Amino acid sequence: MTQRKAAFTANAMSKLFTKLYKGAGIEGGTSHSGRRSLASSLIKKKANIYQVKEILRHSSIQSTSVYFSEDEDTLCDLLRS
């Protein structure tokens, strides 16, 4: 809720997160950064795609697959093993 007791809009929440990250000295942080960080952390801990899907509450496995394709370190580790 805002100070005026109104619900936050998506745009207002996005701006708030950007401001919070910037205040913490983290450049480029967005409202989605926390979810992306959680997904990356789970992947590094060897969680499978279905576990990550459930934790992030995605309705589609395709949404979750984006996080796996972005994690180059994990892909390289798989190729080396």
XYZ file of C-alpha atoms in Angstrom:
81
model
C 0.000 0.000 0.000
C 1.160 3.502 -0.754
C 1.190 6.292 1.812
C -2.228 7.267 0.448
C -3.543 3.746 1.182
C -3.818 2.905 -2.508
C -2.521 -0.263 -4.144
C 0.801 -0.023 -5.946
C 0.703 -0.167 -9.720
C 3.147 -2.446 -11.546
C 5.019 0.617 -12.774
C 5.260 2.069 -9.254
C 6.609 -1.230 -7.895
C 9.177 -1.399 -10.679
C 10.358 2.125 -9.902
C 10.502 1.323 -6.179
C 12.720 -1.725 -6.734
C 14.995 0.239 -9.062
C 15.330 2.956 -6.414
C 16.037 0.400 -3.663
C 18.717 -1.346 -5.705
C 20.318 1.955 -6.664
C 20.285 3.045 -2.995
C 22.095 -0.176 -2.115
C 24.717 0.536 -4.766
C 23.478 -2.157 -7.143
C 23.288 -0.777 -10.659
C 20.918 -2.413 -13.123
C 18.731 -4.071 -10.477
C 15.075 -4.463 -11.408
C 11.905 -5.794 -9.834
C 12.727 -9.153 -11.457
C 16.324 -9.385 -10.193
C 15.390 -11.277 -7.031
C 13.556 -14.004 -8.954
C 16.416 -14.313 -11.435
C 18.914 -14.561 -8.569
C 16.840 -17.234 -6.815
C 16.546 -19.282 -10.017
C 20.301 -19.070 -10.640
C 21.037 -20.086 -7.062
C 18.731 -23.109 -7.313
C 20.287 -24.169 -10.619
C 23.796 -23.932 -9.145
C 22.591 -26.179 -6.298
C 21.592 -28.726 -8.983
C 17.820 -28.258 -8.713
C 16.104 -29.669 -11.770
C 13.840 -27.667 -14.036
C 10.653 -29.037 -12.457
C 11.762 -28.079 -8.939
C 12.644 -24.549 -10.065
C 9.304 -24.309 -11.906
C 7.410 -25.165 -8.714
C 9.398 -22.810 -6.483
C 8.969 -19.897 -8.911
C 5.308 -20.907 -9.401
C 5.531 -20.842 -13.178
C 2.540 -22.264 -15.012
C 4.694 -23.200 -18.007
C 7.960 -25.111 -18.132
C 8.946 -22.853 -21.044
C 9.046 -19.886 -18.655
C 11.429 -21.777 -16.393
C 13.635 -23.009 -19.236
C 14.812 -19.430 -19.857
C 16.709 -19.481 -16.554
C 18.474 -22.699 -17.476
C 19.584 -21.438 -20.876
C 20.906 -18.218 -19.284
C 23.096 -20.075 -16.788
C 26.247 -20.593 -18.885
C 28.369 -21.778 -15.950
C 26.025 -24.698 -15.307
C 25.928 -25.575 -19.001
C 29.734 -25.547 -19.151
C 29.932 -27.735 -16.032
C 27.603 -30.261 -17.662
C 29.787 -30.399 -20.753
C 32.917 -30.940 -18.649
C 31.441 -33.777 -16.572
